[in-house]
XYZ file of C-alpha atoms in Angstrom:
582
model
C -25.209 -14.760 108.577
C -22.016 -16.470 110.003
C -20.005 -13.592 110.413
C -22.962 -11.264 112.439
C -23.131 -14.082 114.618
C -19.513 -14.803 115.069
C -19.236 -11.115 116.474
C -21.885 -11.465 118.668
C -20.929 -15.079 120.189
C -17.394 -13.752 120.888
C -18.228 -11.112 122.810
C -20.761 -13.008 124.663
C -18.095 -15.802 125.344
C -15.544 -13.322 126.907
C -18.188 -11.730 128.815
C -19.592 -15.095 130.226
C -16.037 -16.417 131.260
C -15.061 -13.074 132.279
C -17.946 -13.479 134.978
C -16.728 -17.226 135.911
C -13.147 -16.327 136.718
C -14.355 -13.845 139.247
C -16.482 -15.640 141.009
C -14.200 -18.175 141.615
C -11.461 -15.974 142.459
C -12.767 -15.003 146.137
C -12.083 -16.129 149.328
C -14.914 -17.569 150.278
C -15.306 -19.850 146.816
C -11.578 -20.731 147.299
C -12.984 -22.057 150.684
C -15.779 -24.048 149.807
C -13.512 -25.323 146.633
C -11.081 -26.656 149.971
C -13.957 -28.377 151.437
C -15.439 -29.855 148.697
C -11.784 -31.157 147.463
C -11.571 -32.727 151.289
C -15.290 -34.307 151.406
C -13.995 -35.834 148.115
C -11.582 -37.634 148.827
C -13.608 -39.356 151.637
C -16.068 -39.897 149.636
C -13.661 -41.698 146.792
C -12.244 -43.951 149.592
C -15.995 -45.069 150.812
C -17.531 -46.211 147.676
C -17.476 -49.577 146.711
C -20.728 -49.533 143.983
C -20.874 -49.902 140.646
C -21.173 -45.974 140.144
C -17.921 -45.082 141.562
C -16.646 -46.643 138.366
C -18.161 -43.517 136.882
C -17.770 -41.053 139.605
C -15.503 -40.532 142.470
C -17.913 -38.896 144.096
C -21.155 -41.676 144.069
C -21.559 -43.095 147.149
C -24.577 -44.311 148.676
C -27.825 -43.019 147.987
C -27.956 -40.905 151.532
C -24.732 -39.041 150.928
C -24.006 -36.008 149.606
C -21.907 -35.765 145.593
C -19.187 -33.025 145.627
C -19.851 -31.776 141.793
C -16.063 -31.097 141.886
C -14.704 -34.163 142.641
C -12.773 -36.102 140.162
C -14.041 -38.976 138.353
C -12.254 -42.509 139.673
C -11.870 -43.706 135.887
C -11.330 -42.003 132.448
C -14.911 -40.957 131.294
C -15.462 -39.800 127.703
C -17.745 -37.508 126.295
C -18.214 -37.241 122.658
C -19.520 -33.588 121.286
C -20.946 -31.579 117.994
C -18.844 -28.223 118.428
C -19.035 -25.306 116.589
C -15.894 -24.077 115.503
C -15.025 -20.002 114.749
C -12.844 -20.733 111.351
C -10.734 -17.290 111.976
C -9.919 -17.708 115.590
C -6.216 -18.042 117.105
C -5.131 -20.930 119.319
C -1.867 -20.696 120.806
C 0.093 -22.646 119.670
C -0.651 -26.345 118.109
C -3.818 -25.910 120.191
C -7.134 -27.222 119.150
C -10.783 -26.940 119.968
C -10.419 -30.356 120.716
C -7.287 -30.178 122.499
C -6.010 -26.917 124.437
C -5.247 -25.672 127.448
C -8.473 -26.562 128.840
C -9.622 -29.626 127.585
C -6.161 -30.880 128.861
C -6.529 -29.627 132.270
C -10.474 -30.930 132.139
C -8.982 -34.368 131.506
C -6.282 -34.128 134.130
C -8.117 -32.503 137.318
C -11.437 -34.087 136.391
C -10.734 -37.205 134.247
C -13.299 -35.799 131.797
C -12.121 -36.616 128.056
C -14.127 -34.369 125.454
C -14.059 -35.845 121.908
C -15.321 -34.475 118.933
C -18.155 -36.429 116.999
C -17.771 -33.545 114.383
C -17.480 -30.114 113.935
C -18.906 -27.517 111.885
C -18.419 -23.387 111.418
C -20.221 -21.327 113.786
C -23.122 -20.321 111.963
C -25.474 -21.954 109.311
C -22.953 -24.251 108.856
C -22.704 -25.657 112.422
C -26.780 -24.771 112.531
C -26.941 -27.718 109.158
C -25.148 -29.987 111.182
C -27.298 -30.041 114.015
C -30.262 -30.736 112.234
C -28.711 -33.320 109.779
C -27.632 -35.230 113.285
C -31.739 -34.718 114.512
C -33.050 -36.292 111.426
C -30.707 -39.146 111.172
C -30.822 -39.780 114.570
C -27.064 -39.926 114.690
C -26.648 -37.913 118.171
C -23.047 -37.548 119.974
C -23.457 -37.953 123.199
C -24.369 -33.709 123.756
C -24.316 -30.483 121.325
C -26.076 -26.592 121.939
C -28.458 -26.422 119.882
C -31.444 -23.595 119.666
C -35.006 -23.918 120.707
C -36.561 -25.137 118.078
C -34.419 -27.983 117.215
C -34.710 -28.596 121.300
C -38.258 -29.016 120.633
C -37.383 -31.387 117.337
C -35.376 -33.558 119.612
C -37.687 -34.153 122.598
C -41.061 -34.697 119.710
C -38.357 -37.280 118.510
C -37.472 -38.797 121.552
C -33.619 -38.412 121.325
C -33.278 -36.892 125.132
C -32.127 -38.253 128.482
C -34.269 -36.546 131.095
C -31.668 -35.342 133.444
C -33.736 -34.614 136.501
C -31.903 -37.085 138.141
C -28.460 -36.394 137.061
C -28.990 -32.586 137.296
C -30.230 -33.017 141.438
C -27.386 -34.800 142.130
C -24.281 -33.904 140.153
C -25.604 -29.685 139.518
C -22.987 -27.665 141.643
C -25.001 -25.404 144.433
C -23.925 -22.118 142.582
C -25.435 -23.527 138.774
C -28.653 -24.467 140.726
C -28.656 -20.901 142.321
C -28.025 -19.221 138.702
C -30.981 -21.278 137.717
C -33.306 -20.743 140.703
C -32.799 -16.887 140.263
C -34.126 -16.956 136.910
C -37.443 -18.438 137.205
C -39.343 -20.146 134.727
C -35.906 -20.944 133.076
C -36.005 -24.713 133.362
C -39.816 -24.666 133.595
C -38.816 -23.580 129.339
C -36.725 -27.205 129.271
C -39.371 -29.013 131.235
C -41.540 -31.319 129.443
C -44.104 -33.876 131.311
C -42.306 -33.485 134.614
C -38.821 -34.532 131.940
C -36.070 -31.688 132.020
C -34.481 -32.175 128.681
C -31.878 -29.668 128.589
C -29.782 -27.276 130.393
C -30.911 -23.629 129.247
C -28.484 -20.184 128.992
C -29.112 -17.413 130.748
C -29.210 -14.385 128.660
C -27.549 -11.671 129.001
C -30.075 -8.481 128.341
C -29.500 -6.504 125.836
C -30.874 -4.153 124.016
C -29.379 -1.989 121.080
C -27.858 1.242 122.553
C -26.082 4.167 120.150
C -22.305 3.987 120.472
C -20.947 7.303 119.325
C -17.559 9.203 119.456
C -18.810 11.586 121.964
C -14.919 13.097 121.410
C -16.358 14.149 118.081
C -19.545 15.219 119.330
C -17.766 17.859 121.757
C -15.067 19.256 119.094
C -18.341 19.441 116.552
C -20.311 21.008 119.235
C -22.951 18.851 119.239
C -25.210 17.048 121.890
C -25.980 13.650 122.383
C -28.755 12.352 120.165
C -32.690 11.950 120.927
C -34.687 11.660 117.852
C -34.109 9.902 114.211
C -33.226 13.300 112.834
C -30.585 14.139 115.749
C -29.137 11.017 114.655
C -29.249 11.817 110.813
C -27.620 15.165 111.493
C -24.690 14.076 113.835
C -23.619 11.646 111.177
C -24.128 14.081 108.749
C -21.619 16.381 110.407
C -19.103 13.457 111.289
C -19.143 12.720 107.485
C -19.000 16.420 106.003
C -16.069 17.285 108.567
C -13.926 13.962 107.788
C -13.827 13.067 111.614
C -13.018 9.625 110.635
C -10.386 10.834 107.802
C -11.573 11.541 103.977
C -13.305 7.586 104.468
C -15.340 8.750 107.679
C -18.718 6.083 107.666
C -21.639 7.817 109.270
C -23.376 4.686 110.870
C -21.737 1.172 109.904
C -23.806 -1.806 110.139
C -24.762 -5.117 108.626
C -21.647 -6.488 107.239
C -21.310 -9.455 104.531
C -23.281 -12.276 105.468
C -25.092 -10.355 108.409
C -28.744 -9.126 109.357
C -30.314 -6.035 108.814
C -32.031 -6.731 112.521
C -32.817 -9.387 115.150
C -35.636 -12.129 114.537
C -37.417 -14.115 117.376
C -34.925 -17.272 115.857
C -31.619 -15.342 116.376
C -31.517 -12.226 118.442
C -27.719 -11.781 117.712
C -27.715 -9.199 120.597
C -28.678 -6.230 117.885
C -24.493 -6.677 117.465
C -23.896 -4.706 114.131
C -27.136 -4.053 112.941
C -29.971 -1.529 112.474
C -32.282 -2.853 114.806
C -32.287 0.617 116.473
C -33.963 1.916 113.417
C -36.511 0.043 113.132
C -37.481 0.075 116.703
C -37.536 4.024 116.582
C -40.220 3.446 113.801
C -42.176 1.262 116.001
C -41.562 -1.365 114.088
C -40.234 -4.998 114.600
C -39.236 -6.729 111.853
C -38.527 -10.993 112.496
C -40.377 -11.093 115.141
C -43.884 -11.954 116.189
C -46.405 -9.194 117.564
C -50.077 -8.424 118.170
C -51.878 -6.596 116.590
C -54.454 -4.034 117.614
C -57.226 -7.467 117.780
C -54.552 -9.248 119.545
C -53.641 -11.038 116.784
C -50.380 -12.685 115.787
C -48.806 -10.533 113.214
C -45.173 -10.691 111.292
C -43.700 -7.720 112.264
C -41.260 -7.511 108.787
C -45.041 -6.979 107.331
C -46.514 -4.196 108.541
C -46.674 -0.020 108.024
C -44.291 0.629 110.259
C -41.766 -1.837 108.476
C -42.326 -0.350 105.456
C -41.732 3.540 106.692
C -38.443 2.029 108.743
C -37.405 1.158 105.120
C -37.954 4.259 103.019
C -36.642 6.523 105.573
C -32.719 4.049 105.265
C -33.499 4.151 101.848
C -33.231 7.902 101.751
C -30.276 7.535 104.619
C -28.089 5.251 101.785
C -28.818 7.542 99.137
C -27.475 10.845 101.411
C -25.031 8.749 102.508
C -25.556 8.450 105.928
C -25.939 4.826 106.400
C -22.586 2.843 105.439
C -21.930 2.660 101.668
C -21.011 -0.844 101.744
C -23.618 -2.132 104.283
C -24.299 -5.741 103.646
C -21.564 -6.627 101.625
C -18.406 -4.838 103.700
C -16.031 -7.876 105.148
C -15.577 -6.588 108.580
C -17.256 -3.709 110.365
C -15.075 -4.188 113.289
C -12.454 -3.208 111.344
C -14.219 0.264 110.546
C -14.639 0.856 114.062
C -11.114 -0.214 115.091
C -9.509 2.240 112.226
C -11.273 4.986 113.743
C -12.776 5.516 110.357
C -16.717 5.942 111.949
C -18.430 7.891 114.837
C -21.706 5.425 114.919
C -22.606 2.048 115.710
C -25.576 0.304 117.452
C -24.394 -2.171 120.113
C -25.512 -3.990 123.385
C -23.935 -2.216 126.710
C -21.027 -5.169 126.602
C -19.998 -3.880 122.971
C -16.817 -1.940 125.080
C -15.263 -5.257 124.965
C -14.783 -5.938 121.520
C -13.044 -3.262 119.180
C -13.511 -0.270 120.927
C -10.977 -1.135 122.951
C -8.948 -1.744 119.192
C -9.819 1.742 118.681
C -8.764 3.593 121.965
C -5.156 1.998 121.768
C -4.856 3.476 118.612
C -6.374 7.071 119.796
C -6.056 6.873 123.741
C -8.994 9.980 123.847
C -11.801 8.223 121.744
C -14.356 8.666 123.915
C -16.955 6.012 122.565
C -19.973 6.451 124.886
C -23.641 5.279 124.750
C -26.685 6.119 124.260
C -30.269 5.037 125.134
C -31.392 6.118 121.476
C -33.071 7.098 119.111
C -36.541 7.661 120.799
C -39.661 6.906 118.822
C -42.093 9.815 117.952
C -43.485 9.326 121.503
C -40.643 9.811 123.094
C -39.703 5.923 123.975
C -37.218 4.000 123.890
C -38.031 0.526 122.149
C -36.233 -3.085 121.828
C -37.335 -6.348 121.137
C -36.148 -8.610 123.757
C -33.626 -11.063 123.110
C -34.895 -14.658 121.921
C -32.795 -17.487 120.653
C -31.154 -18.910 123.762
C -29.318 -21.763 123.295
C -28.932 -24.838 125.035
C -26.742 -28.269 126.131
C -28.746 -31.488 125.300
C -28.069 -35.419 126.017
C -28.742 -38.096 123.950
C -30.433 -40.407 125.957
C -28.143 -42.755 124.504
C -24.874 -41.042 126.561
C -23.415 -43.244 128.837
C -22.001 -40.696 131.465
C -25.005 -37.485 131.498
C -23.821 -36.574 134.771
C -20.289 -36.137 133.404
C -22.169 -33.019 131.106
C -24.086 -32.055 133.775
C -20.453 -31.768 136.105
C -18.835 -29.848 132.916
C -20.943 -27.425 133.249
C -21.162 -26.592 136.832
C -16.989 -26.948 135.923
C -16.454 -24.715 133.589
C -17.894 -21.501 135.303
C -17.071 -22.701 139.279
C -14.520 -25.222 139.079
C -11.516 -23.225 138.393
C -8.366 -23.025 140.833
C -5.479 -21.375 141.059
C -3.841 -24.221 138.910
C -6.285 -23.842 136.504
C -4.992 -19.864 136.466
C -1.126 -20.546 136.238
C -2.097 -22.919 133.232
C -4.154 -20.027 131.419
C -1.638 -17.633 132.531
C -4.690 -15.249 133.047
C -5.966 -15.911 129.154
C -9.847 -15.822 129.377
C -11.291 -18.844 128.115
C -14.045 -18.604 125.282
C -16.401 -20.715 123.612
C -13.153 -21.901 121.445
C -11.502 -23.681 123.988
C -14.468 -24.206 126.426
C -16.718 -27.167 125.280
C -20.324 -26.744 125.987
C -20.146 -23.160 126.486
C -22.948 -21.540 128.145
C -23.781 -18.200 129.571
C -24.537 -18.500 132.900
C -25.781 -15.739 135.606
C -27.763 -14.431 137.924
C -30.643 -12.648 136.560
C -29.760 -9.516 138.337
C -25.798 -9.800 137.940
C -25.691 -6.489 135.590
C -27.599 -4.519 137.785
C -26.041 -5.722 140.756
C -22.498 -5.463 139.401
C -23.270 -1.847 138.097
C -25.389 -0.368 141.222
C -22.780 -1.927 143.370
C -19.783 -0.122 141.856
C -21.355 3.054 141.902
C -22.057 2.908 145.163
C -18.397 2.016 146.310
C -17.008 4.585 144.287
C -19.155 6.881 146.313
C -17.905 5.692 149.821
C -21.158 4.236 150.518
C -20.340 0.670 150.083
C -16.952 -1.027 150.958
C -15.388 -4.226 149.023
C -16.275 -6.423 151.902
C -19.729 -5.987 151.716
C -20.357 -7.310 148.073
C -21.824 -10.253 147.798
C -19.234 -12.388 147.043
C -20.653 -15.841 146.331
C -23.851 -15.046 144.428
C -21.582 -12.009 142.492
C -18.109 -13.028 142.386
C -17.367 -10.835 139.669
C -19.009 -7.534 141.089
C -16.516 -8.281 143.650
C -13.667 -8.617 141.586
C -13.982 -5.571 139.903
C -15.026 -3.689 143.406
C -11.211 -4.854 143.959
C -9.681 -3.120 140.668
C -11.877 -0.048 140.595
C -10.670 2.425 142.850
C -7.107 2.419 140.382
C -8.920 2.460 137.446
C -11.976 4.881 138.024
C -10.997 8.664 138.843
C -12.879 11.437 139.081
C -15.600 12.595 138.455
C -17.039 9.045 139.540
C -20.399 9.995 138.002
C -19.102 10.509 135.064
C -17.844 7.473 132.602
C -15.863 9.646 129.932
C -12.440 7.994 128.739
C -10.452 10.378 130.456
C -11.739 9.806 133.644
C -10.716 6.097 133.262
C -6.653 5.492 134.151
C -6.341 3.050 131.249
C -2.458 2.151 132.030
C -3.193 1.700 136.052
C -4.852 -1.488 135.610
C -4.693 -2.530 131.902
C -5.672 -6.309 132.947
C -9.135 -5.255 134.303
C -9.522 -1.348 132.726
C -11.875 -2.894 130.070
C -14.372 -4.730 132.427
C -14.613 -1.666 134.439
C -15.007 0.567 131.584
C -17.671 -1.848 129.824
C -19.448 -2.363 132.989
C -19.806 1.555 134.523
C -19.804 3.105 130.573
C -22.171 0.453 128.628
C -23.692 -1.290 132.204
C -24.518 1.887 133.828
C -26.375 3.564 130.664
C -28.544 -0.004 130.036
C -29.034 -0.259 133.814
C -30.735 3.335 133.482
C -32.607 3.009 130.900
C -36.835 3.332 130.516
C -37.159 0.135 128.070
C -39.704 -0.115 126.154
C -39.915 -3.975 125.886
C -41.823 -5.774 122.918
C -41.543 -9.616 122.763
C -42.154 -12.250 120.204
C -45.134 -14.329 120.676
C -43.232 -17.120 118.915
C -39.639 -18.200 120.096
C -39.122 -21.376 117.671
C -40.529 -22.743 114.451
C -43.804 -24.117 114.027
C -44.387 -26.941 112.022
C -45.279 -24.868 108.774
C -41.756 -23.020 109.182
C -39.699 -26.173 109.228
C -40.752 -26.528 105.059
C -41.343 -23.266 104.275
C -39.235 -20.599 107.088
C -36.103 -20.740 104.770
C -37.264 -19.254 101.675
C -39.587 -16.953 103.160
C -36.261 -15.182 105.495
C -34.423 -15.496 102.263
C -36.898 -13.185 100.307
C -37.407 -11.127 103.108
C -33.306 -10.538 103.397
C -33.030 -9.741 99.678
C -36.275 -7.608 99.348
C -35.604 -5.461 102.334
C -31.681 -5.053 101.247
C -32.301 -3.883 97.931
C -35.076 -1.514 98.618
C -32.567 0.252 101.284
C -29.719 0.172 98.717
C -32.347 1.658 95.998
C -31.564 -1.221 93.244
C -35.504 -1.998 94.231
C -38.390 0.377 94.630
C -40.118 0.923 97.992
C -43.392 -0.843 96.497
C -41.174 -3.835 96.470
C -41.814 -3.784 100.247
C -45.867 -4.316 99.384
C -45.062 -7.413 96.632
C -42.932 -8.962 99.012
C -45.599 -9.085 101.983
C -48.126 -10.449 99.074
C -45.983 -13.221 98.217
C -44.723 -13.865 101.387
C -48.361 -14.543 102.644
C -49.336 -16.546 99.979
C -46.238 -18.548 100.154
C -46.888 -19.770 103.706
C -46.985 -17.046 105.805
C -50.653 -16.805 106.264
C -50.708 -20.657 107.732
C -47.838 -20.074 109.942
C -49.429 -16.653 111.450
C -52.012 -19.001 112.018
C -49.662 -21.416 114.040
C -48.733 -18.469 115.728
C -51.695 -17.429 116.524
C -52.514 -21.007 118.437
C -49.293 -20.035 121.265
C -50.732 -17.272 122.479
């Protein structure tokens, strides 16, 4: 699965810090960042405890902590980190130390050490849960939900209530207080145990060469079988050259569709198909009792699979799905018309494919409907999430990192990265962090200034510093018609440093932000106690049951011996898990 999920953390990295460098790029954070910097250095000259050993900024109980202040003494924090194997540092840089580790240590006196690392992935996923059940912690790691839950069952975490009132910056406590019910999810008996993400929503829209679709003559698709015949006619008319793909997908080591463990953003996979189908494979429904039911186990699963069975054998669905090395590369070449993708996919490859063909028009889609006309997706589940070991000496120096890493940046900070965004490579810790209406804010907003009917200085710009970044690059990017997001009507070379934001944001933003969703969530977001033994082998059948039948080396009634077996083998206790968290 590593690579499906390398994709999808990348682009939700770039995104994330993307949104961090704007908000901190405004006059009014530049401001506060002044103020804070002066109450710091009072503070720093005033305290005389034991804690200003740790902190700069402690000072008596009654006084306020600047979040941004320096620490008065070198203060370590060792890390788990998941590392991307195939990404580019510049230079001799490392995860461990780069460009911003080395300007953490030097404006903060924050020294990140590694404990270990591990490949994004299963790989980093193994490590995690080796470090649970030898209770061998560094001092923080992400980890997912259910090995959150492992952790606090076990013990292993500092309850940062304390830490996390004082040390929190005001704009992470804002993010947090404008999602609600987010930290209630890390809260357990009055302990907060971890600091969550905030998820970026997604859901898997229909990226297609709409270039292609005008010189074919063809309109945007609705149905399953609009879909089937415009990559049909991509294919027969070699739009992508004699190796035109109609839709490309799973890739080596990927999923055929998001599960309530890993929601992987639908990034690359055929999600969209199944949803059309009204059904939701790896993830946890009710049925029409009410009942917790697997969703890779019913009807609707099974008629989602014949009908990409018959797609492979036509030809319609990528040759090489599943075991293909890089689909990005497909879409880069130019060599396919079709992909399914969240609205942020415009900032990773597309933009590979419109410098090498300036007019490829890649637009999306809120499709295919369902027979009812609807427009389905499974909400994203799998958030991840920084945890302490209650054995850390310095949890407030985790819980300053990251307020730090999305506020904290300064115009030094900027001549350093020499306007390189920072991703989950060189950021420890990483987490996406927003408002829960940033997207729609960011998107509605933009619209309206392009129309005259809002002006740059009335964005928001302390709750949605980037909206007002791009509000500031816009008007040279964006021509005419403004209501229309084609590639032409973009002026890629005006602004190359910020065309791609805008274009992701008004092109992919504005067609999510529009959307009638048809929302379907898992009952269960982590493993019950059955799955923790059995989960494994079960998602491993499942994987190789429902690939085969698609690729025709199995028969459809495959689909039938597999939800036999998979019952027997433990499903039918764990449904019953399920069925006791609703």
């Amino acid at each position: 699965m590593r690579k499906g999920i390398l994709s999808t953390m990348a682009v939700l990295l770039v995104t994330a810090s993307l949104a961090a460098c704007g908000s901190n790029n405004d006059g009014n954070n530049g401001a506060a960042s002044n103020n804070k910097a002066d109450n710091s250095k009072e503070t720093a000259n005033t305290s005389n405890t034991q804690a200003s050993n740790n902190a700069a900024t402690n000072t008596a109980a009654d006084e306020a902590i600047d979040p941004f202040a320096k620490f008065a003494e070198p203060t370590e924090v060792s890390i788990g980190r998941g590392i991307d194997p195939n990404y580019k540092f510049d230079g001799t840089d490392t995860a461990e130390d780069n460009v911003y580790t080395r300007w953490l240590k030097d404006k903060f006196n924050i020294e990140v050490k590694h404990a270990w690392e591990a490949a994004q992935g299963p790989d980093y996923q193994q490590k995690v849960s080796l470090a649970i059940s030898s209770n061998d912690l560094p001092d923080a790691m992400v980890v997912n939900e259910t090995q959150l839950r492992q952790m606090v069952k076990a013990g292993q975490l500092a309850d940062l209530n304390e830490v996390y009132d004082k040390y929190a910056s005001p704009e992470l406590k804002a993010v947090y207080d404008s999602n609600p019910g987010l930290l209630d999810g890390v809260t357990f008996d009055g302990k907060l145990y971890a600091l969550p993400e905030t998820t970026l929503p997604s859901a898997p829209l229909t990226w297609i060469r709409k270039d292609w679709l005008d010189k074919l003559g063809l309109q945007p698709p609705k149905s399953l079988q609009d879909l089937e015949n415009i990559a049909k006619a991509f294919i027969d008319n070699k739009m992508g050259g004699d190796k035109t793909v109609g839709i490309v997908g799973t890739q080596q080591g990927g999923t055929l569709y998001s599960t309530f463990l890993n929601s992987t953003d639908h990034w690359y996979n055929f999600s969209s198909l199944f949803f059309a189908n009204d059904a939701y494979p790896g993830i946890w429904v009710k049925d029409k009792d009410g009942n917790a039911l697997y969703g890779s186990t019913t009807p609707e699963t099974k008629q989602a699979l014949a009908m990409m069975k018959d797609w492979y054998a036509k030809g319609i669905l990528d040759k090489e799905l599943g075991v293909r090395k890089s689909t990005a590369e497909v879409v880069a070449a130019g060599q396919t018309g079709i992909f399914f993708g969240p609205w942020w996919s415009a900032y990773n490859n597309i933009p590979d494919n419109i410098k090498n063909d300036p007019k490829a028009n890649w637009r999306p889609y809120a499709a295919p409907l369902d027979a009812a006309g609807k427009f389905n997706s499974n909400q994203a589940t799998g958030s991840s999430y920084i945890v302490v070991s209650k054995n850390a000496k310095h949890p407030e120096a985790i819980v300053k990192m990251t307020s730090i890493h999305k506020w904290g940046k300064d115009e030094e900070f900027n001549k350093l990265t020499a306007g390189k965004q920072m991703t989950s490579q060189e950021v420890p810790l990483f987490l996406i962090l927003g408002a829960g209406d940033q997207l729609e804010y960011a998107v509605n907003s933009l619209r309206k200034h392009l129309k005259g009917e809002m002006k740059i200085e009335d964005f928001d710009q302390v709750n949605y510093g980037w909206a007002y970044e791009m509000a500031k690059h816009v008007d040279a990017i964006k021509k005419e018609p403004f209501d229309s997001y084609d590639i032409e009507t973009f002026d890629q070379a005006a602004d190359p440093g910020f065309f791609t934001h805008i274009y992701a944001h008004l092109n992919g933003g504005s067609t999510f932000v529009d959307a009638d969703i048809n929302w379907v969530r898992s009952i269960a977001t982590a493993q019950t106690k059955t799955m923790e033994s059995r989960w494994t082998n079960l998602k491993k059948m499942e994987d190789e049951t429902f690939l085969k039948i698609i690729m025709g080396s199995e028969d459809l009634s495959a689909f039938d011996t597999f939800v036999t077996k998979w019952k027997d083998q433990g499903g039918d206790k764990i449904t019953e898990e399920v069925n006791e968290l609703k």
